[in-house]
Coordinates of C-alpha atoms and ligand atoms in Angstrom, one line a residue:
M1 CA -8.9 12.3 -5.4
K2 CA -7.5 8.6 -5.8
V3 CA -3.9 8.2 -6.7
T4 CA -4.9 6.5 -10.0
E5 CA -6.8 9.4 -10.8
I6 CA -4.1 11.8 -9.9
W7 CA -2.1 10.0 -12.5
K8 CA -4.7 10.2 -15.1
S9 CA -4.8 14.0 -14.7
K10 CA -1.1 14.6 -14.8
Q11 CA 1.2 14.7 -18.0
K12 CA 4.4 14.4 -15.8
P13 CA 5.5 11.8 -13.1
T14 CA 4.0 12.6 -9.6
I15 CA 6.1 13.3 -6.5
S16 CA 5.0 11.8 -3.2
Y17 CA 6.5 11.8 0.2
E18 CA 6.2 9.1 2.9
L19 CA 5.9 10.2 6.4
F20 CA 5.5 8.2 9.8
P21 CA 3.7 9.6 12.9
A22 CA 5.9 11.1 15.6
R23 CA 6.8 9.1 18.6
N24 CA 6.3 11.8 21.2
E25 CA 5.3 15.5 21.7
K26 CA 8.9 16.9 21.0
A27 CA 9.0 15.0 17.7
A28 CA 5.5 16.1 16.8
G29 CA 6.6 19.8 17.0
K30 CA 9.6 19.0 14.8
L31 CA 7.4 17.0 12.4
E32 CA 5.0 20.0 12.0
K33 CA 7.9 22.2 10.6
I34 CA 9.0 19.5 8.4
I35 CA 5.6 19.0 7.0
D36 CA 5.3 22.7 6.3
K37 CA 8.5 22.6 4.3
L38 CA 7.4 19.5 2.3
V39 CA 4.1 20.9 1.7
A40 CA 5.8 24.1 0.2
S41 CA 7.6 21.9 -2.4
Q42 CA 4.0 21.0 -3.8
P43 CA 3.9 17.1 -3.8
D44 CA 1.0 15.6 -5.6
F45 CA 0.3 13.4 -2.6
V46 CA 1.9 12.0 0.6
S47 CA 1.5 8.8 2.6
V48 CA 1.6 7.9 6.2
T49 CA 2.9 4.6 7.6
F50 CA 1.0 2.4 10.2
G51 CA 2.9 0.5 12.9
A52 CA 2.3 -3.2 12.7
G53 CA 0.1 -4.7 15.3
G54 CA -1.6 -1.3 15.4
S55 CA 1.3 0.1 17.4
T56 CA 0.9 3.6 15.7
R57 CA -2.9 3.5 15.3
E58 CA -3.7 6.8 17.0
G59 CA -0.7 8.5 15.8
S60 CA -1.2 7.4 12.2
Y61 CA -4.8 8.5 12.2
K62 CA -4.0 11.9 13.7
L63 CA -1.2 12.4 11.1
V64 CA -3.5 11.4 8.2
E65 CA -6.2 13.7 9.5
K66 CA -3.7 16.7 9.8
L67 CA -2.3 16.2 6.3
L68 CA -5.8 15.6 4.6
K69 CA -7.8 18.3 6.5
E70 CA -5.4 21.0 7.7
K71 CA -2.8 20.8 5.0
K72 CA -5.3 19.8 2.2
L73 CA -2.9 17.1 0.8
E74 CA -4.1 14.0 -1.0
T75 CA -3.0 11.4 1.7
V76 CA -2.5 7.7 1.2
A77 CA -3.1 5.7 4.4
Y78 CA -0.9 2.8 4.9
F79 CA -2.4 -0.1 6.8
T80 CA -0.7 -3.3 8.0
C81 CA -2.7 -6.5 9.1
Y82 CA 0.1 -8.1 11.2
G83 CA -1.5 -9.4 14.3
L84 CA -4.9 -7.7 14.0
G85 CA -8.3 -9.5 13.7
P86 CA -11.2 -8.7 11.4
D87 CA -13.0 -6.4 13.8
Q88 CA -9.8 -4.3 14.4
I89 CA -9.1 -4.0 10.8
T90 CA -12.6 -3.0 10.0
S91 CA -12.6 -0.4 12.6
V92 CA -9.3 1.2 11.4
L93 CA -10.5 1.1 7.8
N94 CA -13.9 2.5 8.7
A95 CA -12.3 5.5 10.4
Y96 CA -10.1 6.2 7.4
R97 CA -13.1 6.0 5.2
A98 CA -15.1 8.4 7.4
L99 CA -12.1 10.8 7.4
G100 CA -12.2 11.0 3.6
V101 CA -9.2 8.9 2.8
E102 CA -9.4 7.6 -0.9
T103 CA -6.3 5.4 -1.2
V104 CA -5.0 2.8 1.1
L105 CA -1.7 0.9 0.8
A106 CA -2.3 -2.7 2.2
A107 CA 0.8 -4.4 3.7
R108 CA 1.4 -7.2 6.0
G109 CA 3.8 -5.4 8.4
D110 CA 6.3 -6.9 10.6
P111 CA 6.2 -7.7 14.3
P112 CA 6.6 -4.3 16.3
H113 CA 10.1 -3.6 17.5
G114 CA 10.7 -4.1 21.1
E115 CA 7.1 -5.3 21.9
D116 CA 7.8 -8.8 22.7
D117 CA 4.7 -9.3 24.7
F118 CA 2.6 -8.3 21.6
K119 CA 0.0 -11.1 21.0
P120 CA -1.3 -11.5 17.4
H121 CA -4.9 -11.8 17.2
P122 CA -5.8 -15.5 16.6
E123 CA -7.7 -14.7 13.3
S124 CA -4.9 -12.3 12.2
L125 CA -4.6 -12.3 8.3
Q126 CA -1.2 -13.9 7.2
H127 CA -0.4 -11.8 4.0
A128 CA -0.9 -8.5 2.3
S129 CA -2.8 -10.4 -0.5
D130 CA -5.2 -11.7 2.3
L131 CA -5.8 -8.1 3.5
L132 CA -6.5 -6.9 0.0
A133 CA -9.1 -9.7 -0.6
F134 CA -10.7 -8.6 2.8
I135 CA -10.8 -4.9 1.8
R136 CA -11.7 -5.0 -1.9
P137 CA -15.4 -6.2 -1.7
K138 CA -16.2 -3.9 1.3
Y139 CA -14.6 -0.7 0.5
D140 CA -14.3 1.7 -2.4
F141 CA -10.6 2.6 -1.7
C142 CA -8.1 2.8 -4.4
L143 CA -5.8 0.1 -3.1
A144 CA -1.9 -0.4 -3.4
G145 CA 0.4 -3.2 -2.5
A146 CA 4.2 -3.1 -1.6
G147 CA 6.7 -4.4 -4.2
Y148 CA 10.3 -5.4 -3.6
P149 CA 12.7 -4.8 -6.7
E150 CA 15.3 -6.9 -5.0
G151 CA 12.9 -9.4 -3.6
H152 CA 11.4 -9.3 -0.1
I153 CA 13.9 -10.3 2.5
E154 CA 11.9 -13.5 3.5
A155 CA 11.0 -14.5 0.1
E156 CA 11.5 -18.1 -0.9
S157 CA 12.8 -16.8 -4.3
K158 CA 12.2 -13.8 -6.5
E159 CA 10.0 -15.8 -8.6
K160 CA 7.6 -16.9 -5.6
D161 CA 7.8 -13.2 -4.5
L162 CA 6.6 -12.0 -7.9
E163 CA 3.8 -14.6 -7.9
Y164 CA 2.6 -13.2 -4.6
L165 CA 2.8 -9.7 -6.0
K166 CA 0.7 -10.8 -8.8
L167 CA -1.7 -12.1 -6.3
K168 CA -1.9 -8.6 -4.8
Q169 CA -3.0 -7.3 -8.1
D170 CA -5.7 -10.1 -8.5
N171 CA -6.9 -9.6 -5.1
G172 CA -7.6 -5.8 -5.7
A173 CA -4.3 -3.9 -5.7
D174 CA -4.7 -0.9 -8.3
F175 CA -1.0 0.0 -8.1
I176 CA 2.2 -0.9 -6.5
I177 CA 4.7 1.2 -4.5
T178 CA 8.1 -0.5 -4.3
N179 CA 10.7 -0.5 -1.7
Y180 CA 13.8 1.5 -2.6
A181 CA 16.9 0.0 -4.5
Y182 CA 20.0 2.1 -5.1
D183 CA 20.7 0.6 -8.5
N184 CA 18.0 1.5 -11.2
Q185 CA 18.8 -1.9 -13.0
F186 CA 16.9 -3.6 -10.2
F187 CA 13.9 -1.4 -10.9
F188 CA 14.2 -2.2 -14.6
D189 CA 14.5 -6.0 -14.3
F190 CA 11.7 -6.0 -11.7
M191 CA 9.5 -4.0 -14.1
K192 CA 10.2 -6.4 -17.0
S193 CA 9.5 -9.4 -14.5
C194 CA 6.2 -7.8 -13.5
Q195 CA 5.2 -7.4 -17.1
E196 CA 6.2 -11.1 -18.0
I197 CA 4.1 -12.3 -15.1
G198 CA 1.1 -10.3 -16.0
I199 CA 1.2 -7.4 -13.6
T200 CA -0.5 -4.6 -15.4
V201 CA -1.2 -2.0 -12.7
P202 CA 1.3 0.9 -12.4
V203 CA 4.5 0.3 -10.4
M204 CA 5.8 3.4 -8.6
P205 CA 9.5 3.2 -7.3
G206 CA 10.4 4.2 -3.8
V207 CA 13.5 6.4 -3.6
M208 CA 15.5 6.5 -0.3
P209 CA 17.9 9.4 -0.1
I210 CA 21.1 8.7 1.9
Y211 CA 20.4 10.6 5.2
S212 CA 23.4 9.3 7.0
V213 CA 25.8 6.3 6.5
K214 CA 24.6 4.7 9.8
M215 CA 21.0 4.8 8.8
M216 CA 21.6 3.7 5.1
N217 CA 23.4 0.6 6.6
N218 CA 20.7 -0.2 9.1
L219 CA 17.9 0.0 6.7
A220 CA 19.7 -1.9 4.2
K221 CA 20.3 -4.7 6.6
L222 CA 16.6 -4.8 7.6
C223 CA 15.2 -4.9 4.0
G224 CA 18.1 -6.5 2.2
A225 CA 18.8 -3.6 -0.1
T226 CA 22.3 -3.6 -1.9
I227 CA 24.7 -0.8 -1.2
T228 CA 26.2 -0.5 -4.6
D229 CA 29.9 0.0 -5.5
E230 CA 29.2 3.6 -6.8
I231 CA 27.8 4.5 -3.3
K232 CA 30.6 2.8 -1.4
E233 CA 33.2 4.5 -3.7
G234 CA 31.5 7.9 -3.4
L235 CA 31.2 7.7 0.4
A236 CA 34.8 6.6 0.8
K237 CA 35.9 10.1 -0.5
I238 CA 33.8 12.0 2.0
P239 CA 35.4 12.9 5.5
E240 CA 33.4 11.2 8.2
D241 CA 32.1 14.4 9.7
D242 CA 31.5 16.4 6.6
K243 CA 27.7 16.7 6.5
D244 CA 27.5 19.0 3.6
A245 CA 29.4 16.9 1.4
L246 CA 27.4 13.9 2.4
F247 CA 24.3 15.9 1.6
E248 CA 25.6 16.9 -1.9
F249 CA 26.5 13.4 -2.6
S250 CA 23.2 12.1 -1.4
V251 CA 21.1 14.6 -3.4
D252 CA 23.4 14.2 -6.6
F253 CA 22.9 10.4 -6.4
A254 CA 19.2 10.6 -5.8
V255 CA 18.6 13.2 -8.7
K256 CA 20.5 11.0 -11.1
Q257 CA 18.6 7.9 -10.1
C258 CA 15.2 9.8 -10.3
R259 CA 16.2 11.1 -13.8
G260 CA 16.9 7.5 -14.9
L261 CA 13.6 6.3 -13.5
I262 CA 11.7 9.2 -15.1
E263 CA 13.4 8.3 -18.5
A264 CA 12.0 4.8 -17.9
G265 CA 8.5 6.0 -17.8
V266 CA 7.6 5.6 -14.0
P267 CA 4.2 7.1 -13.1
G268 CA 5.7 8.8 -10.2
L269 CA 8.4 9.0 -7.5
H270 CA 7.8 8.1 -3.9
I271 CA 10.4 9.6 -1.7
Y272 CA 11.0 8.0 1.8
T273 CA 11.5 11.0 3.9
M274 CA 12.2 9.4 7.2
D275 CA 10.5 12.5 8.5
R276 CA 13.1 15.0 7.1
A277 CA 12.6 17.6 4.5
K278 CA 15.9 19.0 3.4
A279 CA 17.0 16.3 0.9
A280 CA 13.6 15.6 -0.4
V281 CA 12.8 19.3 -1.0
E282 CA 16.2 19.8 -2.7
I283 CA 15.9 16.6 -4.9
V284 CA 12.4 17.7 -6.0
G285 CA 13.5 21.3 -6.6
R286 CA 16.3 20.2 -8.9
L287 CA 13.9 17.8 -10.9
R288 CA 11.4 20.5 -11.2
A289 CA 14.0 23.1 -12.3
D290 CA 14.9 20.6 -15.2
G291 CA 11.2 20.4 -16.1
L292 CA 11.2 16.7 -15.4
I293 CA 8.1 16.8 -12.9
Ligands
FAD301 C1 5.8 0.8 0.1 C2 5.9 0.2 1.3 C3 5.2 0.6 2.4 C4 5.3 0.0 3.6 N1 4.5 0.4 4.8 C5 4.7 -0.3 5.9 C6 3.9 0.4 7.1 O1 3.2 1.3 6.9 N2 4.2 -0.3 8.3 C7 4.8 -1.4 8.5 O2 4.9 -1.9 9.6 N3 5.6 -1.9 7.4 C8 5.5 -1.2 6.1 N4 6.1 -1.8 5.0 C9 7.0 -2.8 5.2 C10 6.3 -4.3 5.1 O3 5.3 -4.4 6.1 C11 7.3 -5.4 5.2 O4 8.2 -5.3 4.2 C12 6.7 -6.8 5.4 O5 7.8 -7.5 5.8 C13 6.1 -7.3 4.3 O6 5.0 -6.7 3.8 P1 4.1 -7.0 2.5 O7 2.9 -6.4 2.5 O8 5.0 -7.1 1.3 O9 3.8 -8.7 3.0 P2 3.4 -9.9 2.1 O10 3.0 -9.6 0.7 O11 2.4 -10.7 2.9 O12 4.8 -10.6 1.9 C14 5.7 -11.0 2.9 C15 6.4 -12.3 2.7 O13 5.6 -13.4 2.5 C16 5.6 -13.9 1.2 N5 4.3 -14.1 0.8 C17 3.3 -13.2 0.3 N6 2.1 -13.7 0.0 C18 2.3 -15.1 0.6 C19 1.3 -16.1 0.4 N7 0.0 -16.0 -0.1 N8 1.9 -17.4 0.8 C20 3.1 -17.5 1.2 N9 4.1 -16.5 1.2 C21 3.6 -15.4 0.8 C22 6.4 -12.9 0.4 O14 7.0 -13.3 -0.7 C23 7.3 -12.2 1.4 O15 8.4 -12.8 1.5 C24 6.2 -1.2 3.8 C25 6.9 -1.6 2.8 C26 6.7 -1.0 1.5 C27 7.5 -1.5 0.3

């Protein structure tokens, strides 16, 4: 079922998990167990990332196949156009269509890490909006685009970034999944700006639990997310090696954030799992126990 249809069929906000393909056999074994834990928490759908330049093409396909066919989960396939030519794009999308994928998130992607010899295809599309325009007339996928509550890190300005987001809708995006932000006010301001510029498709926030301080800082640096004072002050009270206290703080913080987002009327919560299950399952369990999802 397409994600937009899942929303129509549900009274409460959906829960979805983002996963990325395992890098090697050992990680694949671990991922299998993680998937089973996530499946047991009954998400409405899951999603699978796609390494820019086709770097995870096989792995992404196999993971989508596993989730869709073996685990019987509605699965959104992400797809990035960075560096790929039209034939390569068509071949990946045809494979996903043949597999039964119904929803695709079309992103630009970033140059693959540590692959300095990667050569982009000369006819590579430049932006996600170009990819959406390429896909829309040829495929019946439900399409999503990526949005950035704090603005994309390379954006000329928040205003320009929003104009390009509107172009994603104009070129075929049926909904938006956002990057995470630790302060809900970024989402609320972003939603308001989306409305003002004429973005009418559903906007679903991404939620990133704090898995470790190091990871939080690294990711924030990569995407420009603000680490709020509330987080800094909360973390300052936790002894460095107290994993249980960090877990409790992370889950409490995420649950509070999710409550605020649900109260604001979001269509669903998209949890960035970073291929981990414990925090996501706990957050979802608490939201469900409170009847919020
Ligand atoms: C929900 C979500 C899922 C993601 N999934 C993946 C994934 O699977 N694999 C992966 O590698 N990365 C993924 N990313 C990261 C994403 O690829 C990067 O953030 C990337 O830098 C931008 O992608 P985009 O689709 O937003 O690009 P674009 O929309 O092309 O935007 C990139 C930059 O260009 C500007 N811009 C946009 N359109 C135009 C235009 N027409 N003219 C001039 N400037 C323009 C924007 O303001 C922005 O600064 C994901 C991000 C999100 C939020």
